[in-house]
PDB file of C-alpha atoms in Angstrom:
ATOM      1  CA  UNK A 253      -2.935 -16.194  -1.204  1.00 73.00           C
ATOM      2  CA  UNK A 254      -1.443 -20.057  -2.768  1.00 73.00           C
ATOM      3  CA  UNK A 255       1.472 -18.403  -4.177  1.00 77.00           C
ATOM      4  CA  UNK A 256       1.296 -16.260  -0.619  1.00 76.00           C
ATOM      5  CA  UNK A 257       2.275 -19.507   1.166  1.00 81.00           C
ATOM      6  CA  UNK A 258       4.011 -21.506  -0.908  1.00 82.00           C
ATOM      7  CA  UNK A 259       6.949 -18.554  -0.676  1.00 80.00           C
ATOM      8  CA  UNK A 260       6.121 -18.074   2.949  1.00 78.00           C
ATOM      9  CA  UNK A 261       7.156 -22.185   2.737  1.00 79.00           C
ATOM     10  CA  UNK A 262       9.943 -21.237   0.391  1.00 80.00           C
ATOM     11  CA  UNK A 263      11.412 -19.011   2.851  1.00 80.00           C
ATOM     12  CA  UNK A 264      10.718 -21.424   5.523  1.00 80.00           C
ATOM     13  CA  UNK A 265      12.641 -24.385   4.179  1.00 82.00           C
ATOM     14  CA  UNK A 266      14.879 -23.065   0.794  1.00 80.00           C
ATOM     15  CA  UNK A 267      15.922 -19.740   2.188  1.00 84.00           C
ATOM     16  CA  UNK A 268      18.567 -19.957  -0.380  1.00 87.00           C
ATOM     17  CA  UNK A 269      15.092 -20.535  -3.325  1.00 78.00           C
ATOM     18  CA  UNK A 270      13.640 -17.705  -1.537  1.00 78.00           C
ATOM     19  CA  UNK A 271      14.204 -14.425  -3.415  1.00 79.00           C
ATOM     20  CA  UNK A 272      13.492 -16.518  -7.040  1.00 79.00           C
ATOM     21  CA  UNK A 273      10.814 -17.695  -6.331  1.00 79.00           C
ATOM     22  CA  UNK A 274       9.590 -14.074  -4.987  1.00 76.00           C
ATOM     23  CA  UNK A 275      10.810 -12.801  -8.679  1.00 72.00           C
ATOM     24  CA  UNK A 276       8.519 -15.648 -10.209  1.00 75.00           C
ATOM     25  CA  UNK A 277       6.189 -15.388  -7.471  1.00 69.00           C
ATOM     26  CA  UNK A 278       3.477 -14.483 -10.734  1.00 67.00           C
ATOM     27  CA  UNK A 279       4.026 -15.060 -14.641  1.00 66.00           C
ATOM     28  CA  UNK A 280       2.475 -11.443 -15.476  1.00 63.00           C
ATOM     29  CA  UNK A 281       0.932  -9.823 -12.498  1.00 69.00           C
ATOM     30  CA  UNK A 282       2.163  -8.229 -10.020  1.00 75.00           C
ATOM     31  CA  UNK A 283       3.713  -8.778  -7.142  1.00 80.00           C
ATOM     32  CA  UNK A 284       2.381  -6.790  -4.218  1.00 82.00           C
ATOM     33  CA  UNK A 285      -0.324  -8.734  -2.411  1.00 82.00           C
ATOM     34  CA  UNK A 286       1.820 -12.444  -2.526  1.00 81.00           C
ATOM     35  CA  UNK A 287       4.937 -10.416  -1.740  1.00 81.00           C
ATOM     36  CA  UNK A 288       3.284  -8.930   1.471  1.00 83.00           C
ATOM     37  CA  UNK A 289       0.829 -11.846   2.038  1.00 84.00           C
ATOM     38  CA  UNK A 290       3.573 -14.303   2.837  1.00 82.00           C
ATOM     39  CA  UNK A 291       4.209 -12.749   6.315  1.00 89.00           C
ATOM     40  CA  UNK A 292       1.398 -12.871   7.801  1.00 89.00           C
ATOM     41  CA  UNK A 293       0.722 -16.810   6.800  1.00 86.00           C
ATOM     42  CA  UNK A 294       2.538 -17.609  10.128  1.00 90.00           C
ATOM     43  CA  UNK A 295      -0.273 -14.600  12.050  1.00 89.00           C
ATOM     44  CA  UNK A 296      -2.751 -16.896  10.153  1.00 87.00           C
ATOM     45  CA  UNK A 297      -1.283 -20.747  11.478  1.00 86.00           C
ATOM     46  CA  UNK A 298      -1.213 -19.481  14.803  1.00 91.00           C
ATOM     47  CA  UNK A 299      -4.754 -18.525  14.914  1.00 90.00           C
ATOM     48  CA  UNK A 300      -5.391 -21.510  12.858  1.00 90.00           C
ATOM     49  CA  UNK A 301      -6.741 -20.582   9.666  1.00 85.00           C
ATOM     50  CA  UNK A 302      -4.198 -18.876   7.054  1.00 86.00           C
ATOM     51  CA  UNK A 303      -7.309 -17.036   5.413  1.00 89.00           C
ATOM     52  CA  UNK A 304      -7.185 -15.355   8.503  1.00 91.00           C
ATOM     53  CA  UNK A 305      -3.387 -13.950   8.503  1.00 89.00           C
ATOM     54  CA  UNK A 306      -4.056 -13.060   4.480  1.00 88.00           C
ATOM     55  CA  UNK A 307      -7.076 -11.293   5.224  1.00 91.00           C
ATOM     56  CA  UNK A 308      -5.259  -9.357   7.320  1.00 92.00           C
ATOM     57  CA  UNK A 309      -2.978  -7.931   5.604  1.00 91.00           C
ATOM     58  CA  UNK A 310      -5.544  -7.265   3.262  1.00 92.00           C
ATOM     59  CA  UNK A 311      -7.068  -4.874   7.184  1.00 94.00           C
ATOM     60  CA  UNK A 312      -4.162  -3.077   7.367  1.00 95.00           C
ATOM     61  CA  UNK A 313      -3.078  -2.054   4.762  1.00 94.00           C
ATOM     62  CA  UNK A 314      -6.840  -0.469   4.281  1.00 95.00           C
ATOM     63  CA  UNK A 315      -6.301   1.087   8.185  1.00 96.00           C
ATOM     64  CA  UNK A 316      -2.982   2.760   6.745  1.00 96.00           C
ATOM     65  CA  UNK A 317      -5.523   3.989   4.137  1.00 96.00           C
ATOM     66  CA  UNK A 318      -7.921   5.316   6.368  1.00 96.00           C
ATOM     67  CA  UNK A 319      -5.235   6.807   8.103  1.00 96.00           C
ATOM     68  CA  UNK A 320      -3.649   8.404   5.133  1.00 96.00           C
ATOM     69  CA  UNK A 321      -6.657  10.086   4.520  1.00 95.00           C
ATOM     70  CA  UNK A 322      -7.333  11.302   7.886  1.00 95.00           C
ATOM     71  CA  UNK A 323      -3.646  12.887   7.165  1.00 94.00           C
ATOM     72  CA  UNK A 324      -3.598  14.646   4.087  1.00 94.00           C
ATOM     73  CA  UNK A 325      -6.545  15.885   5.511  1.00 94.00           C
ATOM     74  CA  UNK A 326      -5.364  17.612   8.535  1.00 93.00           C
ATOM     75  CA  UNK A 327      -2.557  18.765   5.953  1.00 92.00           C
ATOM     76  CA  UNK A 328      -5.047  20.511   3.535  1.00 92.00           C
ATOM     77  CA  UNK A 329      -7.598  21.717   6.773  1.00 92.00           C
ATOM     78  CA  UNK A 330      -5.285  23.204   8.136  1.00 86.00           C
ATOM     79  CA  UNK A 331      -5.290  20.896  11.413  1.00 72.00           C
ATOM     80  CA  UNK A 332      -8.519  20.658  11.369  1.00 79.00           C
ATOM     81  CA  UNK A 333     -10.337  18.383  14.136  1.00 84.00           C
ATOM     82  CA  UNK A 334     -13.528  17.534  12.066  1.00 92.00           C
ATOM     83  CA  UNK A 335     -13.359  17.584   8.362  1.00 92.00           C
ATOM     84  CA  UNK A 336     -10.186  15.422   8.547  1.00 93.00           C
ATOM     85  CA  UNK A 337     -11.936  12.832  10.595  1.00 93.00           C
ATOM     86  CA  UNK A 338     -15.417  12.663   8.371  1.00 94.00           C
ATOM     87  CA  UNK A 339     -13.066  12.658   5.294  1.00 92.00           C
ATOM     88  CA  UNK A 340     -11.308   9.146   6.962  1.00 94.00           C
ATOM     89  CA  UNK A 341     -14.890   7.837   8.214  1.00 95.00           C
ATOM     90  CA  UNK A 342     -15.938   8.322   4.663  1.00 94.00           C
ATOM     91  CA  UNK A 343     -13.812   6.313   2.697  1.00 94.00           C
ATOM     92  CA  UNK A 344     -13.446   3.618   5.924  1.00 94.00           C
ATOM     93  CA  UNK A 345     -17.900   3.377   5.357  1.00 94.00           C
ATOM     94  CA  UNK A 346     -17.700   3.079   1.577  1.00 91.00           C
ATOM     95  CA  UNK A 347     -19.018  -0.085   0.360  1.00 92.00           C
ATOM     96  CA  UNK A 348     -15.714  -1.416  -1.774  1.00 90.00           C
ATOM     97  CA  UNK A 349     -13.860  -0.472   0.606  1.00 90.00           C
ATOM     98  CA  UNK A 350     -16.198  -2.464   3.151  1.00 92.00           C
ATOM     99  CA  UNK A 351     -16.029  -5.265   0.550  1.00 89.00           C
ATOM    100  CA  UNK A 352     -12.530  -5.427  -0.105  1.00 87.00           C
ATOM    101  CA  UNK A 353     -11.861  -6.134   3.804  1.00 87.00           C
ATOM    102  CA  UNK A 354     -13.476  -9.174   2.653  1.00 88.00           C
ATOM    103  CA  UNK A 355     -11.477 -10.551   0.182  1.00 85.00           C
ATOM    104  CA  UNK A 356      -8.201 -11.115  -0.720  1.00 86.00           C
ATOM    105  CA  UNK A 357      -7.724  -9.026  -3.625  1.00 85.00           C
ATOM    106  CA  UNK A 358      -5.186  -6.457  -4.271  1.00 88.00           C
ATOM    107  CA  UNK A 359      -7.034  -3.471  -5.231  1.00 91.00           C
ATOM    108  CA  UNK A 360      -6.581  -2.119  -1.130  1.00 92.00           C
ATOM    109  CA  UNK A 361      -2.366  -2.474  -1.855  1.00 93.00           C
ATOM    110  CA  UNK A 362      -3.019   0.063  -4.823  1.00 93.00           C
ATOM    111  CA  UNK A 363      -5.641   2.111  -3.120  1.00 94.00           C
ATOM    112  CA  UNK A 364      -2.869   2.344  -0.359  1.00 96.00           C
ATOM    113  CA  UNK A 365      -0.385   3.307  -3.145  1.00 95.00           C
ATOM    114  CA  UNK A 366      -2.279   6.124  -4.773  1.00 96.00           C
ATOM    115  CA  UNK A 367      -2.999   6.740  -1.110  1.00 96.00           C
ATOM    116  CA  UNK A 368       0.645   7.205  -0.329  1.00 96.00           C
ATOM    117  CA  UNK A 369       0.939   9.716  -3.629  1.00 96.00           C
ATOM    118  CA  UNK A 370      -1.529  11.547  -3.030  1.00 96.00           C
ATOM    119  CA  UNK A 371       0.235  11.808   0.668  1.00 96.00           C
ATOM    120  CA  UNK A 372       3.399  13.336  -0.843  1.00 95.00           C
ATOM    121  CA  UNK A 373       1.726  15.214  -3.389  1.00 94.00           C
ATOM    122  CA  UNK A 374       0.624  17.308  -0.372  1.00 94.00           C
ATOM    123  CA  UNK A 375       3.461  17.378   1.783  1.00 93.00           C
ATOM    124  CA  UNK A 376       6.005  17.779  -1.433  1.00 89.00           C
ATOM    125  CA  UNK A 377       5.684  21.870  -0.884  1.00 87.00           C
ATOM    126  CA  UNK A 378       7.792  21.336   2.410  1.00 86.00           C
ATOM    127  CA  UNK A 379       9.656  18.574   2.650  1.00 83.00           C
ATOM    128  CA  UNK A 380      12.765  18.090   2.461  1.00 88.00           C
ATOM    129  CA  UNK A 381      13.800  17.661  -1.387  1.00 89.00           C
ATOM    130  CA  UNK A 382      15.617  14.467  -0.957  1.00 90.00           C
ATOM    131  CA  UNK A 383      12.718  12.733   0.574  1.00 92.00           C
ATOM    132  CA  UNK A 384       9.599  13.629  -0.673  1.00 91.00           C
ATOM    133  CA  UNK A 385      11.493  12.001  -3.755  1.00 93.00           C
ATOM    134  CA  UNK A 386      12.400   9.097  -1.594  1.00 93.00           C
ATOM    135  CA  UNK A 387       8.626   8.516  -0.550  1.00 94.00           C
ATOM    136  CA  UNK A 388       6.835   9.193  -4.296  1.00 94.00           C
ATOM    137  CA  UNK A 389       9.099   6.650  -5.534  1.00 94.00           C
ATOM    138  CA  UNK A 390       8.463   4.817  -2.787  1.00 95.00           C
ATOM    139  CA  UNK A 391       4.423   5.113  -3.531  1.00 95.00           C
ATOM    140  CA  UNK A 392       5.257   4.717  -7.419  1.00 94.00           C
ATOM    141  CA  UNK A 393       6.825   1.201  -6.995  1.00 93.00           C
ATOM    142  CA  UNK A 394       4.462  -0.308  -4.329  1.00 93.00           C
ATOM    143  CA  UNK A 395       1.905   1.097  -7.170  1.00 93.00           C
ATOM    144  CA  UNK A 396       3.208  -0.896  -9.606  1.00 91.00           C
ATOM    145  CA  UNK A 397       3.814  -3.985  -7.324  1.00 88.00           C
ATOM    146  CA  UNK A 398       0.321  -3.780  -6.620  1.00 90.00           C
ATOM    147  CA  UNK A 399      -1.448  -3.862 -10.219  1.00 89.00           C
ATOM    148  CA  UNK A 400       0.234  -2.157 -13.236  1.00 89.00           C
ATOM    149  CA  UNK A 401      -2.370  -0.362 -13.793  1.00 90.00           C
ATOM    150  CA  UNK A 402      -2.005   2.187 -10.750  1.00 90.00           C
ATOM    151  CA  UNK A 403      -0.401   4.982 -12.669  1.00 90.00           C
ATOM    152  CA  UNK A 404      -3.712   5.447 -13.716  1.00 92.00           C
ATOM    153  CA  UNK A 405      -4.708   6.894 -10.612  1.00 92.00           C
ATOM    154  CA  UNK A 406      -2.019   8.386  -9.519  1.00 92.00           C
ATOM    155  CA  UNK A 407      -0.743   9.804 -12.061  1.00 93.00           C
ATOM    156  CA  UNK A 408      -1.908  13.892 -11.884  1.00 94.00           C
ATOM    157  CA  UNK A 409      -0.645  13.720  -7.974  1.00 93.00           C
ATOM    158  CA  UNK A 410       2.847  12.359  -8.755  1.00 93.00           C
ATOM    159  CA  UNK A 411       3.568  15.178 -11.652  1.00 93.00           C
ATOM    160  CA  UNK A 412       2.150  17.687  -9.206  1.00 92.00           C
ATOM    161  CA  UNK A 413       4.442  16.556  -6.136  1.00 91.00           C
ATOM    162  CA  UNK A 414       7.327  16.038  -9.181  1.00 90.00           C
ATOM    163  CA  UNK A 415       7.272  19.420 -10.025  1.00 91.00           C
ATOM    164  CA  UNK A 416       7.245  20.506  -6.677  1.00 89.00           C
ATOM    165  CA  UNK A 417      10.320  18.526  -5.959  1.00 88.00           C
ATOM    166  CA  UNK A 418      12.720  19.587  -8.830  1.00 88.00           C
ATOM    167  CA  UNK A 419      11.885  22.989  -8.759  1.00 87.00           C
ATOM    168  CA  UNK A 420      13.545  22.567  -4.857  1.00 79.00           C
ATOM    169  CA  UNK A 421      16.431  20.308  -5.425  1.00 74.00           C
TER     170      UNK A 421
END
């Protein structure tokens, strides 16, 4: 949280130093959570609590993750109405998922990137190859910015998406 606030203050007061501060946000850790969180600092200030703004960033990432889970379900079940909703509810009601919403931790962003890679793997047979490749690179980049260990969670769907995209290029 402190790094997010410092990045936001650098952006507002010394914009010429902002890029260097972004690069050096964490010495050896992935900076994704701080990079995202800095843009929610003013939201938190508006509501009177910076912590509220930072937790709102986690909730927004979790909401997008639940939506991606729903989209994956609709694609896999061929537009079924019940199963995708059940899958999304299952993810949203998991105790660890709910617990992550109460803390400013990077795992929510890591989970989002993993769901994003799974989504790319599911849609890669039907997407344009370059569009799918751009999504795959973005999803993997978000995962690496979230946590260096993220590829452990999405290596298999990443390879599947890569296979389908390479076959179509």
